[in-house]
PDB file of C-alpha atoms in Angstrom:
ATOM      1  CA  GLY A   1      28.155 -40.109 -55.370  1.00 53.00           C
ATOM      2  CA  ALA A   2      27.843 -43.805 -55.184  1.00 80.00           C
ATOM      3  CA  GLY A   3      24.517 -44.145 -52.974  1.00 93.00           C
ATOM      4  CA  VAL A   4      21.833 -42.634 -50.966  1.00 96.00           C
ATOM      5  CA  SER A   5      23.841 -40.190 -48.691  1.00 96.00           C
ATOM      6  CA  GLN A   6      21.819 -38.321 -45.888  1.00 97.00           C
ATOM      7  CA  SER A   7      22.700 -35.839 -42.822  1.00 97.00           C
ATOM      8  CA  PRO A   8      23.337 -35.119 -40.402  1.00 97.00           C
ATOM      9  CA  SER A   9      23.303 -38.813 -38.706  1.00 96.00           C
ATOM     10  CA  ASN A  10      22.462 -37.875 -35.575  1.00 97.00           C
ATOM     11  CA  LYS A  11      20.551 -34.941 -34.298  1.00 97.00           C
ATOM     12  CA  VAL A  12      19.844 -34.511 -30.730  1.00 98.00           C
ATOM     13  CA  THR A  13      17.807 -31.144 -30.052  1.00 97.00           C
ATOM     14  CA  GLU A  14      15.879 -29.430 -27.978  1.00 97.00           C
ATOM     15  CA  LYS A  15      11.913 -29.729 -27.849  1.00 97.00           C
ATOM     16  CA  GLY A  16      10.676 -26.817 -29.744  1.00 97.00           C
ATOM     17  CA  LYS A  17      13.661 -26.451 -32.620  1.00 97.00           C
ATOM     18  CA  ASP A  18      13.575 -26.731 -36.149  1.00 98.00           C
ATOM     19  CA  VAL A  19      15.662 -29.190 -37.774  1.00 98.00           C
ATOM     20  CA  GLU A  20      16.149 -29.644 -41.054  1.00 98.00           C
ATOM     21  CA  LEU A  21      17.698 -33.188 -43.082  1.00 98.00           C
ATOM     22  CA  ARG A  22      18.816 -33.634 -45.838  1.00 98.00           C
ATOM     23  CA  CYS A  23      19.321 -36.162 -48.699  1.00 97.00           C
ATOM     24  CA  ASP A  24      21.058 -37.250 -51.227  1.00 96.00           C
ATOM     25  CA  PRO A  25      19.824 -39.182 -53.732  1.00 95.00           C
ATOM     26  CA  ILE A  26      21.588 -41.705 -56.190  1.00 94.00           C
ATOM     27  CA  SER A  27      22.180 -39.779 -59.692  1.00 92.00           C
ATOM     28  CA  GLY A  28      19.902 -39.924 -61.908  1.00 89.00           C
ATOM     29  CA  HIS A  29      17.298 -41.359 -59.463  1.00 91.00           C
ATOM     30  CA  THR A  30      14.192 -38.972 -60.703  1.00 90.00           C
ATOM     31  CA  ALA A  31      11.990 -40.456 -57.641  1.00 91.00           C
ATOM     32  CA  LEU A  32      12.895 -39.691 -53.665  1.00 93.00           C
ATOM     33  CA  TYR A  33      11.334 -41.187 -50.802  1.00 95.00           C
ATOM     34  CA  TRP A  34      11.055 -40.590 -46.797  1.00 97.00           C
ATOM     35  CA  TYR A  35       9.720 -42.695 -43.612  1.00 97.00           C
ATOM     36  CA  ARG A  36      10.266 -42.364 -40.434  1.00 96.00           C
ATOM     37  CA  GLN A  37      11.019 -45.337 -38.418  1.00 93.00           C
ATOM     38  CA  ARG A  38      10.140 -45.117 -33.989  1.00 92.00           C
ATOM     39  CA  LEU A  39      11.680 -47.926 -32.092  1.00 86.00           C
ATOM     40  CA  GLY A  40      10.614 -50.714 -32.121  1.00 80.00           C
ATOM     41  CA  GLN A  41       7.800 -49.979 -35.328  1.00 84.00           C
ATOM     42  CA  GLY A  42       7.925 -50.337 -38.970  1.00 86.00           C
ATOM     43  CA  LEU A  43       8.319 -47.824 -41.950  1.00 92.00           C
ATOM     44  CA  GLU A  44       6.532 -44.928 -42.091  1.00 93.00           C
ATOM     45  CA  PHE A  45       5.462 -43.522 -45.488  1.00 93.00           C
ATOM     46  CA  LEU A  46       5.667 -39.257 -45.142  1.00 95.00           C
ATOM     47  CA  ILE A  47       5.940 -37.950 -48.758  1.00 94.00           C
ATOM     48  CA  TYR A  48       7.247 -38.859 -52.040  1.00 91.00           C
ATOM     49  CA  PHE A  49       8.856 -36.895 -55.060  1.00 91.00           C
ATOM     50  CA  GLN A  50       8.175 -37.348 -58.462  1.00 89.00           C
ATOM     51  CA  GLY A  51      11.193 -35.287 -60.123  1.00 88.00           C
ATOM     52  CA  ASN A  52       9.845 -32.007 -57.791  1.00 88.00           C
ATOM     53  CA  SER A  53       7.356 -32.176 -57.327  1.00 88.00           C
ATOM     54  CA  ALA A  54       5.410 -34.502 -54.150  1.00 87.00           C
ATOM     55  CA  PRO A  55       2.391 -36.024 -55.876  1.00 83.00           C
ATOM     56  CA  ASP A  56       1.795 -37.780 -52.443  1.00 86.00           C
ATOM     57  CA  LYS A  57       2.592 -35.847 -49.055  1.00 86.00           C
ATOM     58  CA  SER A  58      -0.431 -37.780 -47.131  1.00 86.00           C
ATOM     59  CA  GLY A  59       2.184 -39.109 -44.524  1.00 91.00           C
ATOM     60  CA  LEU A  60       3.387 -35.940 -43.170  1.00 93.00           C
ATOM     61  CA  PRO A  61       1.982 -36.372 -39.548  1.00 91.00           C
ATOM     62  CA  SER A  62       1.286 -32.588 -39.384  1.00 90.00           C
ATOM     63  CA  ASP A  63       1.943 -28.919 -40.231  1.00 92.00           C
ATOM     64  CA  ARG A  64       5.453 -28.881 -38.954  1.00 96.00           C
ATOM     65  CA  PHE A  65       6.279 -31.481 -41.353  1.00 97.00           C
ATOM     66  CA  SER A  66       7.633 -30.149 -44.618  1.00 96.00           C
ATOM     67  CA  ALA A  67       9.966 -31.140 -47.526  1.00 96.00           C
ATOM     68  CA  GLU A  68      11.333 -29.937 -50.733  1.00 95.00           C
ATOM     69  CA  ARG A  69      13.843 -30.826 -53.684  1.00 95.00           C
ATOM     70  CA  THR A  70      15.345 -28.887 -55.669  1.00 88.00           C
ATOM     71  CA  GLY A  71      15.884 -30.406 -59.473  1.00 77.00           C
ATOM     72  CA  GLU A  72      16.102 -33.584 -59.113  1.00 78.00           C
ATOM     73  CA  SER A  73      18.793 -33.693 -56.794  1.00 90.00           C
ATOM     74  CA  VAL A  74      18.642 -32.989 -53.185  1.00 95.00           C
ATOM     75  CA  SER A  75      15.571 -33.054 -50.688  1.00 97.00           C
ATOM     76  CA  THR A  76      15.184 -31.493 -47.001  1.00 97.00           C
ATOM     77  CA  LEU A  77      12.737 -32.257 -44.608  1.00 97.00           C
ATOM     78  CA  THR A  78      11.975 -29.576 -42.368  1.00 98.00           C
ATOM     79  CA  ILE A  79      10.556 -30.095 -38.993  1.00 98.00           C
ATOM     80  CA  GLN A  80       9.665 -27.432 -36.774  1.00 97.00           C
ATOM     81  CA  ARG A  81       9.159 -27.011 -33.449  1.00 97.00           C
ATOM     82  CA  THR A  82       9.991 -30.508 -32.437  1.00 97.00           C
ATOM     83  CA  GLN A  83       8.312 -32.788 -30.258  1.00 97.00           C
ATOM     84  CA  GLN A  84       9.592 -35.687 -28.426  1.00 96.00           C
ATOM     85  CA  GLU A  85       7.190 -38.153 -30.490  1.00 95.00           C
ATOM     86  CA  ASP A  86       9.212 -37.009 -33.210  1.00 97.00           C
ATOM     87  CA  SER A  87      12.192 -39.003 -32.286  1.00 97.00           C
ATOM     88  CA  ALA A  88      12.797 -41.532 -34.771  1.00 97.00           C
ATOM     89  CA  VAL A  89      14.942 -42.094 -37.638  1.00 96.00           C
ATOM     90  CA  TYR A  90      14.320 -40.782 -40.475  1.00 98.00           C
ATOM     91  CA  LEU A  91      14.914 -42.718 -44.016  1.00 97.00           C
ATOM     92  CA  CYS A  92      15.291 -41.176 -47.758  1.00 97.00           C
ATOM     93  CA  ALA A  93      15.378 -43.712 -50.609  1.00 96.00           C
ATOM     94  CA  SER A  94      15.977 -42.984 -53.999  1.00 94.00           C
ATOM     95  CA  SER A  95      14.620 -44.782 -56.541  1.00 91.00           C
ATOM     96  CA  PRO A  96      15.054 -45.211 -61.526  1.00 88.00           C
ATOM     97  CA  GLY A  97      11.337 -44.578 -61.395  1.00 75.00           C
ATOM     98  CA  GLU A  98      11.267 -45.680 -64.512  1.00 75.00           C
ATOM     99  CA  ALA A  99       8.414 -48.254 -65.303  1.00 69.00           C
ATOM    100  CA  GLY A 100       9.440 -52.045 -64.507  1.00 69.00           C
ATOM    101  CA  ARG A 101      11.786 -50.801 -61.906  1.00 77.00           C
ATOM    102  CA  THR A 102       8.778 -48.483 -60.138  1.00 77.00           C
ATOM    103  CA  GLY A 103       9.607 -49.233 -55.669  1.00 83.00           C
ATOM    104  CA  GLU A 104      12.710 -50.554 -56.189  1.00 89.00           C
ATOM    105  CA  LEU A 105      14.245 -48.257 -53.581  1.00 93.00           C
ATOM    106  CA  PHE A 106      17.938 -47.886 -52.958  1.00 94.00           C
ATOM    107  CA  PHE A 107      17.872 -46.344 -48.993  1.00 96.00           C
ATOM    108  CA  GLY A 108      20.123 -44.240 -47.415  1.00 96.00           C
ATOM    109  CA  GLU A 109      22.014 -45.007 -43.713  1.00 95.00           C
ATOM    110  CA  GLY A 110      19.136 -42.277 -41.675  1.00 96.00           C
ATOM    111  CA  SER A 111      19.280 -39.679 -39.522  1.00 97.00           C
ATOM    112  CA  ARG A 112      18.638 -40.208 -36.081  1.00 97.00           C
ATOM    113  CA  LEU A 113      16.853 -37.557 -34.397  1.00 98.00           C
ATOM    114  CA  THR A 114      16.450 -37.346 -31.054  1.00 97.00           C
ATOM    115  CA  VAL A 115      14.376 -34.825 -29.572  1.00 97.00           C
ATOM    116  CA  LEU A 116      14.961 -33.859 -25.277  1.00 95.00           C
TER     117      LEU A 116
ATOM    118  CA  ALA B   1      -5.312 -47.327 -49.167  1.00 70.00           C
ATOM    119  CA  GLN B   2      -3.027 -50.563 -48.630  1.00 75.00           C
ATOM    120  CA  SER B   3      -1.593 -52.021 -46.381  1.00 88.00           C
ATOM    121  CA  VAL B   4       0.998 -54.957 -45.145  1.00 93.00           C
ATOM    122  CA  SER B   5       0.874 -56.898 -42.436  1.00 94.00           C
ATOM    123  CA  GLN B   6       3.783 -58.891 -40.867  1.00 95.00           C
ATOM    124  CA  HIS B   7       2.899 -61.946 -38.848  1.00 87.00           C
ATOM    125  CA  ASN B   8       5.830 -63.199 -37.419  1.00 86.00           C
ATOM    126  CA  HIS B   9       7.600 -60.174 -35.384  1.00 90.00           C
ATOM    127  CA  HIS B  10      10.301 -61.860 -33.806  1.00 95.00           C
ATOM    128  CA  VAL B  11      11.832 -65.368 -35.500  1.00 96.00           C
ATOM    129  CA  ILE B  12      14.636 -67.280 -33.787  1.00 97.00           C
ATOM    130  CA  LEU B  13      16.268 -70.410 -35.572  1.00 97.00           C
ATOM    131  CA  SER B  14      19.137 -72.599 -35.442  1.00 97.00           C
ATOM    132  CA  GLU B  15      21.142 -72.993 -38.152  1.00 97.00           C
ATOM    133  CA  ALA B  16      20.540 -74.829 -41.468  1.00 96.00           C
ATOM    134  CA  ALA B  17      16.137 -74.965 -40.461  1.00 97.00           C
ATOM    135  CA  SER B  18      13.677 -73.742 -42.867  1.00 97.00           C
ATOM    136  CA  LEU B  19      12.779 -70.331 -42.730  1.00 97.00           C
ATOM    137  CA  GLU B  20       8.896 -68.986 -43.794  1.00 97.00           C
ATOM    138  CA  LEU B  21       7.673 -65.999 -43.115  1.00 97.00           C
ATOM    139  CA  GLY B  22       4.232 -64.753 -43.626  1.00 96.00           C
ATOM    140  CA  CYS B  23       3.367 -61.570 -45.441  1.00 96.00           C
ATOM    141  CA  ASN B  24      -0.348 -60.319 -46.126  1.00 96.00           C
ATOM    142  CA  TYR B  25      -1.977 -56.925 -48.316  1.00 94.00           C
ATOM    143  CA  SER B  26      -5.029 -55.616 -48.116  1.00 91.00           C
ATOM    144  CA  TYR B  27      -5.054 -54.083 -52.222  1.00 85.00           C
ATOM    145  CA  GLY B  28      -7.250 -54.940 -54.938  1.00 80.00           C
ATOM    146  CA  GLY B  29      -5.009 -54.611 -57.984  1.00 84.00           C
ATOM    147  CA  THR B  30      -2.136 -54.966 -59.564  1.00 87.00           C
ATOM    148  CA  VAL B  31       0.735 -54.841 -56.990  1.00 90.00           C
ATOM    149  CA  ASN B  32       4.089 -55.330 -57.363  1.00 92.00           C
ATOM    150  CA  LEU B  33       5.796 -56.679 -54.220  1.00 94.00           C
ATOM    151  CA  PHE B  34       9.514 -56.583 -52.455  1.00 95.00           C
ATOM    152  CA  TRP B  35      11.345 -58.309 -49.705  1.00 97.00           C
ATOM    153  CA  TYR B  36      13.957 -55.580 -48.399  1.00 96.00           C
ATOM    154  CA  VAL B  37      16.166 -56.724 -45.736  1.00 96.00           C
ATOM    155  CA  GLN B  38      18.107 -54.770 -43.015  1.00 94.00           C
ATOM    156  CA  TYR B  39      22.122 -56.466 -41.339  1.00 95.00           C
ATOM    157  CA  PRO B  40      22.944 -55.249 -38.183  1.00 93.00           C
ATOM    158  CA  GLY B  41      24.407 -52.008 -38.876  1.00 90.00           C
ATOM    159  CA  GLN B  42      23.527 -51.764 -42.502  1.00 92.00           C
ATOM    160  CA  HIS B  43      21.373 -49.806 -44.392  1.00 91.00           C
ATOM    161  CA  LEU B  44      18.023 -51.986 -46.122  1.00 94.00           C
ATOM    162  CA  GLN B  45      18.474 -53.185 -48.936  1.00 94.00           C
ATOM    163  CA  LEU B  46      16.191 -54.967 -51.836  1.00 94.00           C
ATOM    164  CA  LEU B  47      16.431 -58.798 -51.466  1.00 95.00           C
ATOM    165  CA  LEU B  48      14.090 -59.429 -53.390  1.00 94.00           C
ATOM    166  CA  LYS B  49      10.642 -58.210 -56.118  1.00 93.00           C
ATOM    167  CA  TYR B  50       7.564 -59.656 -57.924  1.00 93.00           C
ATOM    168  CA  PHE B  51       6.571 -57.513 -60.774  1.00 90.00           C
ATOM    169  CA  SER B  52       4.590 -60.204 -62.920  1.00 88.00           C
ATOM    170  CA  GLY B  53       5.393 -63.538 -64.480  1.00 91.00           C
ATOM    171  CA  ASP B  54       5.956 -66.208 -62.852  1.00 94.00           C
ATOM    172  CA  PRO B  55       4.801 -66.098 -59.330  1.00 94.00           C
ATOM    173  CA  LEU B  56       7.965 -68.130 -57.215  1.00 96.00           C
ATOM    174  CA  VAL B  57      10.979 -64.979 -57.889  1.00 96.00           C
ATOM    175  CA  LYS B  58      14.218 -65.950 -56.233  1.00 94.00           C
ATOM    176  CA  GLY B  59      16.360 -63.561 -54.650  1.00 91.00           C
ATOM    177  CA  ILE B  60      19.905 -63.134 -53.141  1.00 89.00           C
ATOM    178  CA  LYS B  61      21.449 -66.034 -51.013  1.00 92.00           C
ATOM    179  CA  GLY B  62      18.724 -68.379 -51.605  1.00 94.00           C
ATOM    180  CA  PHE B  63      15.994 -66.556 -50.614  1.00 97.00           C
ATOM    181  CA  GLU B  64      12.790 -67.110 -53.018  1.00 97.00           C
ATOM    182  CA  ALA B  65       8.691 -65.761 -52.465  1.00 97.00           C
ATOM    183  CA  GLU B  66       5.561 -66.709 -53.557  1.00 96.00           C
ATOM    184  CA  PHE B  67       2.862 -64.725 -54.760  1.00 95.00           C
ATOM    185  CA  ILE B  68      -0.559 -65.982 -54.215  1.00 95.00           C
ATOM    186  CA  LYS B  69      -2.819 -63.986 -56.063  1.00 92.00           C
ATOM    187  CA  SER B  70      -6.122 -65.293 -54.216  1.00 93.00           C
ATOM    188  CA  LYS B  71      -4.330 -65.265 -50.391  1.00 94.00           C
ATOM    189  CA  PHE B  72      -3.365 -61.665 -51.382  1.00 95.00           C
ATOM    190  CA  SER B  73       0.133 -63.097 -49.690  1.00 96.00           C
ATOM    191  CA  PHE B  74       4.279 -62.920 -50.938  1.00 97.00           C
ATOM    192  CA  ASN B  75       5.433 -65.055 -48.181  1.00 97.00           C
ATOM    193  CA  LEU B  76       9.662 -65.329 -48.081  1.00 97.00           C
ATOM    194  CA  ARG B  77      11.318 -68.411 -47.821  1.00 97.00           C
ATOM    195  CA  LYS B  78      14.750 -69.956 -47.309  1.00 97.00           C
ATOM    196  CA  PRO B  79      15.343 -73.825 -47.070  1.00 96.00           C
ATOM    197  CA  SER B  80      18.265 -73.565 -44.951  1.00 97.00           C
ATOM    198  CA  VAL B  81      19.425 -70.283 -43.079  1.00 97.00           C
ATOM    199  CA  GLN B  82      22.593 -69.327 -42.238  1.00 97.00           C
ATOM    200  CA  TRP B  83      24.001 -67.384 -38.635  1.00 96.00           C
ATOM    201  CA  SER B  84      24.662 -64.723 -41.692  1.00 96.00           C
ATOM    202  CA  ASP B  85      20.848 -64.642 -42.956  1.00 97.00           C
ATOM    203  CA  THR B  86      20.198 -62.481 -39.147  1.00 98.00           C
ATOM    204  CA  ALA B  87      18.806 -59.617 -40.130  1.00 97.00           C
ATOM    205  CA  GLU B  88      15.546 -57.426 -40.162  1.00 96.00           C
ATOM    206  CA  TYR B  89      13.155 -58.866 -43.145  1.00 97.00           C
ATOM    207  CA  PHE B  90      10.566 -56.341 -44.118  1.00 97.00           C
ATOM    208  CA  CYS B  91       7.617 -56.435 -47.278  1.00 96.00           C
ATOM    209  CA  ALA B  92       6.580 -54.234 -48.547  1.00 95.00           C
ATOM    210  CA  VAL B  93       3.951 -53.489 -51.599  1.00 93.00           C
ATOM    211  CA  ASN B  94       3.703 -50.717 -54.923  1.00 90.00           C
ATOM    212  CA  PRO B  95       0.616 -50.574 -56.224  1.00 84.00           C
ATOM    213  CA  GLY B  96       0.846 -50.433 -59.623  1.00 75.00           C
ATOM    214  CA  GLY B  97       1.032 -47.533 -62.096  1.00 68.00           C
ATOM    215  CA  TYR B  98       1.813 -45.793 -58.538  1.00 74.00           C
ATOM    216  CA  GLN B  99       4.739 -44.640 -57.232  1.00 76.00           C
ATOM    217  CA  LYS B 100       4.075 -44.893 -53.231  1.00 85.00           C
ATOM    218  CA  VAL B 101       5.633 -48.148 -51.210  1.00 90.00           C
ATOM    219  CA  THR B 102       4.385 -49.263 -48.361  1.00 92.00           C
ATOM    220  CA  PHE B 103       6.005 -51.060 -45.491  1.00 94.00           C
ATOM    221  CA  GLY B 104       5.336 -53.958 -42.739  1.00 93.00           C
ATOM    222  CA  ILE B 105       6.124 -53.726 -39.779  1.00 92.00           C
ATOM    223  CA  GLY B 106       9.013 -55.414 -40.065  1.00 95.00           C
ATOM    224  CA  THR B 107      10.349 -58.856 -38.830  1.00 96.00           C
ATOM    225  CA  LYS B 108      13.746 -59.650 -36.769  1.00 96.00           C
ATOM    226  CA  LEU B 109      15.327 -63.318 -37.477  1.00 97.00           C
ATOM    227  CA  GLN B 110      17.562 -64.734 -35.385  1.00 97.00           C
ATOM    228  CA  VAL B 111      19.713 -68.027 -36.287  1.00 97.00           C
ATOM    229  CA  ILE B 112      21.713 -69.191 -33.574  1.00 96.00           C
ATOM    230  CA  PRO B 113      24.849 -71.447 -34.436  1.00 91.00           C
TER     231      PRO B 113
END
């Protein structure tokens, strides 16, 4: 597609349930990022992919969080046994990944997660 | 690890006033620097970037930013703001040679007509 697509746009779940968030990056973008934005806070880095591999997953808050990417395309962020503190907007961004454009991120609209 | 500090969390200006938003980063090596903007109801988008060369960079809609290496700063400026500049502005840093991009907490700008 023309831009980064995320789904679902809104998700309300009960504490303890698992959720899966999906990101479709811009075609041809090799780098893909996940960020979390809690209410009133900045963007918190979670993980990034270069191709299929994740060189930096240092931002994942706990082992309840995992992410994968298939091909140089779709990525899913999975949160197991959700907690109320997981409530946030989860943002996905993709980047061409080429030298000279590192850090140029194209963001999706985000997935708003509410854990009751 | 790198970090980004934005000093003003909420700024209110009248139209035609001048704007300067502060951004400082902590990283000793070569960096790429960015300002991103999120207009109400829209997704984050790139406003301007600095990779190398002229430390004064110009972006869209009349915005500019100056990289001062000695101060580890990358402040955003606009001589005369408009109501349509109402948005949240994020400073971001990317260490040269790495892909990770770290964002500041953001500054909400409200421009009053």
